[in-house]
Coordinates of C-alpha atoms in Angstrom, one line a residue:
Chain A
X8 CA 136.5 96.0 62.4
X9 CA 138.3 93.7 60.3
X10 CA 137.8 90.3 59.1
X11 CA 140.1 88.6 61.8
X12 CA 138.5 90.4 64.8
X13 CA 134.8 89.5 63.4
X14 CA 135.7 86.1 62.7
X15 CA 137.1 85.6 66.6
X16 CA 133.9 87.4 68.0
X17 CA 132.2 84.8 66.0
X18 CA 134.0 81.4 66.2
X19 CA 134.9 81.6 69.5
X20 CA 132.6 84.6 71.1
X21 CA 129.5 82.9 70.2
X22 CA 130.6 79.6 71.8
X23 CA 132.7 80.7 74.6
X24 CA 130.9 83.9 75.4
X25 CA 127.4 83.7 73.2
X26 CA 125.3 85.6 75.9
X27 CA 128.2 88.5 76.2
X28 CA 127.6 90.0 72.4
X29 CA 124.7 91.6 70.3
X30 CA 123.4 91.5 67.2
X31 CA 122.3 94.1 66.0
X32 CA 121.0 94.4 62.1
X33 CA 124.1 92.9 60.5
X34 CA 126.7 94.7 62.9
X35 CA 128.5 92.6 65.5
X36 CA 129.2 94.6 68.2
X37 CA 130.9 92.9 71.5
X38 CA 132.8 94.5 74.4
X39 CA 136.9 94.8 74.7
X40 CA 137.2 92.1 77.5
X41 CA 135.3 89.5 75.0
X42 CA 137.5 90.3 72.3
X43 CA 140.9 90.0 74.4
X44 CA 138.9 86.7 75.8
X45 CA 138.0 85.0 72.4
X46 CA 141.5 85.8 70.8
X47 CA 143.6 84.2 74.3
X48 CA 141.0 81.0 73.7
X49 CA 141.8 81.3 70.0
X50 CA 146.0 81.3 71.1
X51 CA 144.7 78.2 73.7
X52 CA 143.2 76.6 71.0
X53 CA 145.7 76.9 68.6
X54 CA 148.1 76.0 71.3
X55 CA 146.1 73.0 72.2
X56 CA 146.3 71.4 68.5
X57 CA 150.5 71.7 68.1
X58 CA 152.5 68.8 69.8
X59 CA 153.5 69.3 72.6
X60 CA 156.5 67.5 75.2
X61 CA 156.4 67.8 79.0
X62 CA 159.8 66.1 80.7
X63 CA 159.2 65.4 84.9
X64 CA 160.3 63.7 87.8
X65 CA 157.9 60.8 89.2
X66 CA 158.3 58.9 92.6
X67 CA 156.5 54.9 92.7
X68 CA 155.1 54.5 96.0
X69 CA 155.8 51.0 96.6
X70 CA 156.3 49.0 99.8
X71 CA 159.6 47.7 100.9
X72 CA 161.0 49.5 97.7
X73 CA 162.3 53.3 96.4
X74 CA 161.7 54.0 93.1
X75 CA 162.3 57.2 91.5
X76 CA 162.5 57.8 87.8
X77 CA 161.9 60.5 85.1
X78 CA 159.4 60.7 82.2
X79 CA 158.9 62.0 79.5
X80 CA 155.6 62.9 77.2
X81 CA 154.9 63.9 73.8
X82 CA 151.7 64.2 71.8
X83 CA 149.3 65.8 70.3
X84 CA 145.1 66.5 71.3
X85 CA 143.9 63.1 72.3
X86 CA 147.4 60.4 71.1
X87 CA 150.3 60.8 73.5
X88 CA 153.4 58.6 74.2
X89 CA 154.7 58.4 77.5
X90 CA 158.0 57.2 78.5
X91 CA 159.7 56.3 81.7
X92 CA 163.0 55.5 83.0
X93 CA 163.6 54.7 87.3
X94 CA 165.8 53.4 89.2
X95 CA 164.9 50.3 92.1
X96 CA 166.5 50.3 95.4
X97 CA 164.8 47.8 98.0
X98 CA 164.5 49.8 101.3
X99 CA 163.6 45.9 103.6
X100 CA 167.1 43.7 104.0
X101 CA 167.6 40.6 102.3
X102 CA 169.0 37.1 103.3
X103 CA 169.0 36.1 99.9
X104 CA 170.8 39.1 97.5
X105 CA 173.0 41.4 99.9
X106 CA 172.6 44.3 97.3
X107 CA 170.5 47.2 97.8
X108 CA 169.9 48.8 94.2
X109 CA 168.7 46.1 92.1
X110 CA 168.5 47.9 88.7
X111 CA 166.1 50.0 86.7
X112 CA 162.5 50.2 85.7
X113 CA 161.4 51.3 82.0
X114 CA 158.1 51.8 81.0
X115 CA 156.4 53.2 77.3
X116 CA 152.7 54.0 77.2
X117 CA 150.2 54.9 74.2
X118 CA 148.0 57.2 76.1
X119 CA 144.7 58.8 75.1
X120 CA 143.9 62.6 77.0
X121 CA 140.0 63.1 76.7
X122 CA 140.1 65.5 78.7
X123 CA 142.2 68.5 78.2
X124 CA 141.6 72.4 80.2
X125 CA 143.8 74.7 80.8
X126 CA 144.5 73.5 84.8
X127 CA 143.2 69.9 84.5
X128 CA 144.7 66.9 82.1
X129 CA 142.9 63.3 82.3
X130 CA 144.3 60.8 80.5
X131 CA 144.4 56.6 80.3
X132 CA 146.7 54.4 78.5
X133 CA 148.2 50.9 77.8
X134 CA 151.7 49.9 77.9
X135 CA 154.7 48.4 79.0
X136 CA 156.5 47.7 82.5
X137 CA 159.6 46.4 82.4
X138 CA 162.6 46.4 85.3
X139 CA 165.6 44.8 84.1
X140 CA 167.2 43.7 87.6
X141 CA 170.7 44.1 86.0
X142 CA 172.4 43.7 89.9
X143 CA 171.1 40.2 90.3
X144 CA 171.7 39.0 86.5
X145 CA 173.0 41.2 83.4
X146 CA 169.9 39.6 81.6
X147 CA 167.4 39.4 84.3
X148 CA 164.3 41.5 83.3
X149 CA 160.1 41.3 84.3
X150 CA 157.7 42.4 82.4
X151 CA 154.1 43.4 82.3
X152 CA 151.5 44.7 80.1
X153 CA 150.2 47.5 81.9
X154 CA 147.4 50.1 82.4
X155 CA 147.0 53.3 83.7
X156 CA 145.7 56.4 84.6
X157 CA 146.8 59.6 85.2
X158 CA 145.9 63.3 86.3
X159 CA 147.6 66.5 85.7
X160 CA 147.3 69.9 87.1
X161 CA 149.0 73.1 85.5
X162 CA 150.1 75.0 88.7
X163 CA 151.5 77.5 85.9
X164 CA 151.4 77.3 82.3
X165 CA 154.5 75.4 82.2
X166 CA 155.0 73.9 85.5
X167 CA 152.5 70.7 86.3
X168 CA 152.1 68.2 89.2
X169 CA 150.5 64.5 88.1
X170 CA 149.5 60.9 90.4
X171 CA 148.8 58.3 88.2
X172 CA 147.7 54.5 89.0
X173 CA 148.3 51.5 87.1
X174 CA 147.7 47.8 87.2
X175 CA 149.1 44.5 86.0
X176 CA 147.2 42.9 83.4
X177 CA 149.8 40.4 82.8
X178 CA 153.2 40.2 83.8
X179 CA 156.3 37.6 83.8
X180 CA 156.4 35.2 86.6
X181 CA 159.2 36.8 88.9
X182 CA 157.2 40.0 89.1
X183 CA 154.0 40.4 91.4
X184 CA 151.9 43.7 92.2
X185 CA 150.0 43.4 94.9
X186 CA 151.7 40.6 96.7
X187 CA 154.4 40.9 99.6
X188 CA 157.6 38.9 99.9
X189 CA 155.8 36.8 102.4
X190 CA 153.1 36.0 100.0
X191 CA 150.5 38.4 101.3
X192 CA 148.2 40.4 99.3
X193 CA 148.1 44.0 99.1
X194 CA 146.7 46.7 96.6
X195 CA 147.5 45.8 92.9
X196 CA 147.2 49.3 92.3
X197 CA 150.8 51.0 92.0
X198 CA 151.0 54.7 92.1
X199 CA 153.2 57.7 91.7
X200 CA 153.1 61.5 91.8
X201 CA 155.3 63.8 90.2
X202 CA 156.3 67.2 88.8
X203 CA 156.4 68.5 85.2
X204 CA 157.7 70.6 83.1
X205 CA 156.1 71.8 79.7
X206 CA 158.8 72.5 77.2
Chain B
X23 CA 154.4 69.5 109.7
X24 CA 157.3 67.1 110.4
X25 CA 154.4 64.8 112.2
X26 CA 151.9 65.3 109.4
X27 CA 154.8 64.1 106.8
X28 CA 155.5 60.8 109.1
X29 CA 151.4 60.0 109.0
X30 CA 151.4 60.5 105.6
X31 CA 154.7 58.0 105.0
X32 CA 153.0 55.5 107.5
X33 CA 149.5 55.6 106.0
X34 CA 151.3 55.0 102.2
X35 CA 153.4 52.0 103.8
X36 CA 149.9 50.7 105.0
X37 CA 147.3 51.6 102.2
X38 CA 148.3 53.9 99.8
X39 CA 151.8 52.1 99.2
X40 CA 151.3 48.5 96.9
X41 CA 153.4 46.0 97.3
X42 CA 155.5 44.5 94.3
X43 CA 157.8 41.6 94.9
X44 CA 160.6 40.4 92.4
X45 CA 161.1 36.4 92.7
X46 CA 162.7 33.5 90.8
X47 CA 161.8 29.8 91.9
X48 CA 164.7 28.0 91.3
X49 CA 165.4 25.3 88.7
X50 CA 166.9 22.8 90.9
X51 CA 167.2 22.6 94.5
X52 CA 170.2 24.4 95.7
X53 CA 169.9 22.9 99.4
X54 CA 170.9 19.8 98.2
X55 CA 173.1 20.5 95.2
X56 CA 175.4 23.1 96.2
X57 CA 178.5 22.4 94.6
X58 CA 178.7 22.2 90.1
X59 CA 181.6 21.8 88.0
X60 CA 181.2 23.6 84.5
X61 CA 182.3 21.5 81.4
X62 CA 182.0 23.9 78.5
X63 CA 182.7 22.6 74.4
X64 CA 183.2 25.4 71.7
X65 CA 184.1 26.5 68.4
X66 CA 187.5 28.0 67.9
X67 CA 186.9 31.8 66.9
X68 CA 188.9 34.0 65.4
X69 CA 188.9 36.6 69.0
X70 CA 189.8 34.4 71.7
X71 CA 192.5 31.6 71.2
X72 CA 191.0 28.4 72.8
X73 CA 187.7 29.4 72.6
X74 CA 186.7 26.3 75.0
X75 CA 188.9 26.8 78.0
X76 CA 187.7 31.0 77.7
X77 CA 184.1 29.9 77.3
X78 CA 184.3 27.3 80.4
X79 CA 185.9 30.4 82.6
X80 CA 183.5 32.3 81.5
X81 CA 180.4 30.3 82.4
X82 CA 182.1 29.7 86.2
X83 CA 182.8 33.4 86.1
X84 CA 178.5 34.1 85.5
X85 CA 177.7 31.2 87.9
X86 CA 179.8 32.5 90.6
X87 CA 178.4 35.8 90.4
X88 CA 174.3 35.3 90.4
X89 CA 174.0 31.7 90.6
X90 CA 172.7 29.7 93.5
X91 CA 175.5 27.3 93.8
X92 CA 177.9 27.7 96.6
X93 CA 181.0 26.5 94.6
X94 CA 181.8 26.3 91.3
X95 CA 184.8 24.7 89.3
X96 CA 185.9 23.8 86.2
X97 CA 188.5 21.4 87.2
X98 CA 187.7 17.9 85.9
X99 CA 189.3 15.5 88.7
X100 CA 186.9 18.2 91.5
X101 CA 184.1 15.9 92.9
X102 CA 180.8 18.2 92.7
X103 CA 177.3 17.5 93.1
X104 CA 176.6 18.5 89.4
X105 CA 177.9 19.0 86.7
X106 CA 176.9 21.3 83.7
X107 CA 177.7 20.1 80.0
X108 CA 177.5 22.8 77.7
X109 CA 178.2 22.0 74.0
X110 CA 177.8 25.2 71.8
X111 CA 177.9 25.8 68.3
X112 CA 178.5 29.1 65.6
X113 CA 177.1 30.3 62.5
X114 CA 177.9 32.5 60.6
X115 CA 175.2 34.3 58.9
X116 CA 174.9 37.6 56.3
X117 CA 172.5 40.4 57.6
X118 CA 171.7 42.9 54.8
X119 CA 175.9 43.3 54.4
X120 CA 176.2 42.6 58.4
X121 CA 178.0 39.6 58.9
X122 CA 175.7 38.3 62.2
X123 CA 176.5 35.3 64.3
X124 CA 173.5 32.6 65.6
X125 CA 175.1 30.6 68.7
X126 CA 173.2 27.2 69.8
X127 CA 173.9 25.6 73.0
X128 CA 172.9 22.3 74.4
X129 CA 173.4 22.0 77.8
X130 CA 172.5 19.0 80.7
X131 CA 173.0 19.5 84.0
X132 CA 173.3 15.8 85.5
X133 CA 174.0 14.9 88.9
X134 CA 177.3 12.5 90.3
X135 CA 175.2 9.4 90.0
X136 CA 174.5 10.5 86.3
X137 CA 170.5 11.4 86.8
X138 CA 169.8 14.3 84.5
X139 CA 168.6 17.4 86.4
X140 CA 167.6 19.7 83.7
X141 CA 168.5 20.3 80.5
X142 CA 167.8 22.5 77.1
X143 CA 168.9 24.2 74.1
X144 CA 169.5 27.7 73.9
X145 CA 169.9 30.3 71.0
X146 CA 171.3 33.7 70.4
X147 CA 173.6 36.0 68.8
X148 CA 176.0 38.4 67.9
X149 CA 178.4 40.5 66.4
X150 CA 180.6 38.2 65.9
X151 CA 181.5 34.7 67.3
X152 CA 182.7 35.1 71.0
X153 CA 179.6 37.6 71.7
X154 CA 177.2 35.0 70.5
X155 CA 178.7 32.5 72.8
X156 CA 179.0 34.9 75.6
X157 CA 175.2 35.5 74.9
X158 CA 174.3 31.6 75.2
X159 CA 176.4 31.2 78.3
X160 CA 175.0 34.1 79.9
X161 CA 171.2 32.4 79.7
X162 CA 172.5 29.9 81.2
X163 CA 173.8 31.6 84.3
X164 CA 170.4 33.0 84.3
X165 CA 168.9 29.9 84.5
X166 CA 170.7 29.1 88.1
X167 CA 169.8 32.3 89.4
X168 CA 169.8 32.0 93.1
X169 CA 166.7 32.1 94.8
X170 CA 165.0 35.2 96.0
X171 CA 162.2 37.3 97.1
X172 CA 162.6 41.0 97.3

């Protein structure tokens, strides 16, 4: 046995596994499937501390409007940055602009992942929302300081679908979530779902 | 599956889907002033020989394209309802070993009976002098955006 194997069996046997080994004088014995276990969570955990980057493909589900975009993650244990870059159609006609695509949306996010498995990813962040309506005005943008939250599942260890939701906490005038054309309310909740890919 | 697909697009238009509206309240009341004539004053730059006349053509040019204004001219004897004075100036300005140009624009827009409508200063700049003015102007046209909700 050498010093690798007993330190696995140790480190990560007696957390992962504890009830699975025995002690017995100052010999650590423990079975094949423990070993082959402790040294796959020892690759996971090893794994789990490099950076990592996921690129996807996220659809907003918003009324009256089609918005589908890429992202693209990076980070590292808990500290990730999340970017985002759509494109804005409106799906309703319009009296007022006779143009269907009205620009693009961008949006950057410091995001903090307290939960982190092997399947499951929760994470929660604060950023920025912007769509810079370029159809209607070269310099017409809105803004909004957002927040969100998002779950991921690893259908394989590479390939991931997510839904997040975010909210408004403050935004330009010319841009309201949660409020229809006709000045109705709706949910200021915006979300989308996606599909990943870990690099 | 084709019917579970068209719940599941209806339900999101209904609850899961939020609604997000884009709008711009307009400045001045294009109803009743829909026709402006653009009076534009600049520096002479080295990239565009008579700067004024290309900066005037340019503002119409914006306006026409995004503005709420149903007509717009930049010929003086045209009766309007409005007229937009513009008056921009250029500096020059060293950025590390960049030379960097600030543009300032004063602009009024003030109606045929000479009652001021709106007015303000705007700042930018540029790479060099024509881009800074191009900048200024360009705020402005997105000042008179027309009117919308989408």
């Amino acid at each position: 046995m050498n010093l690798k194997r007993l330190l696995i069996g140790v480190g990560l046997g007696v957390s992962l596994s504890g009830s699975a080994y025995a002690t017995e004088g100052t010999r650590t014995e423990y079975t094949a499937r423990d070993e082959i276990s402790a040294e796959e969570d020892l690759r996971v955990s090893k794994r789990r501390s490099r950076a990592e980057a996921m690129v996807g493909a996220q659809y907003f589900w918003i009324q009256g409007k089609a918005l589908p975009g890429m992202t693209l993650r990076a980070g590292k244990d808990w500290y990730w940055l999340d970017l985002e870059a759509g494109f804005i159609w409106s799906t309703e006609p319009s009296s007022e602009v006779d143009k269907s695509f009205l620009g693009n949306q961008f949006g950057a996010f410091a995001v903090a992942a307290p939960l982190r498995t092997r399947h499951v990813e929760l994470r929660a962040g604060l950023g920025a929302d912007a769509y810079w309506l370029w159809q209607i005005h070269s310099e017409k943008a809105e803004l909004a300081l957002a927040a969100k939250v998002a779950v991921h599942g690893w259908v394989t260890p590479r390939i991931g679908v997510f839904a997040s939701a975010r909210a408004h906490l403050l935004s330009t005038e010319g841009l309201e979530l949660g409020t229809n054309r006709n000045g109705t309310q709706g949910s200021p909740v915006l979300l989308t779902t996606g599909v990943e890919w870990k690099f | 599956m084709k019917t579970k697909l068209l719940l599941g697009l209806v339900l999101c238009s209904h609850v899961g889907c939020a609604p997000m509206t884009f709008s711009n309240e307009p400045v001045i009341n294009f109803e009743q002033y829909r026709s402006v004539k653009v009076s534009v004053d600049a520096p002479e730059t080295r990239e565009v020989p008579n700067t004024s006349t290309y900066a005037r053509r340019y503002l119409r040019d914006q306006l026409q394209l995004s503005s709420g204004f149903s007509s717009v001219t930049i010929e003086p004897s045209q009766n309007t309802d409005v007229t937009i004075v513009v008056d921009v100036s250029t500096f020059p300005r060293l950025e590390g070993d960049q030379l960097q140009y600030d543009a300032r624009a004063t602009f009024a827009t003030i109606t045929s009976r000479g009652v001021v409508l709106d007015e303000g200063i705007i700042e930018d700049d540029g790479y060099n002098a024509t881009e800074s003015i191009e900048d200024v102007l360009d705020e402005i046209a997105l000042r008179y955006t027309k009117p919308y909700r989408l």
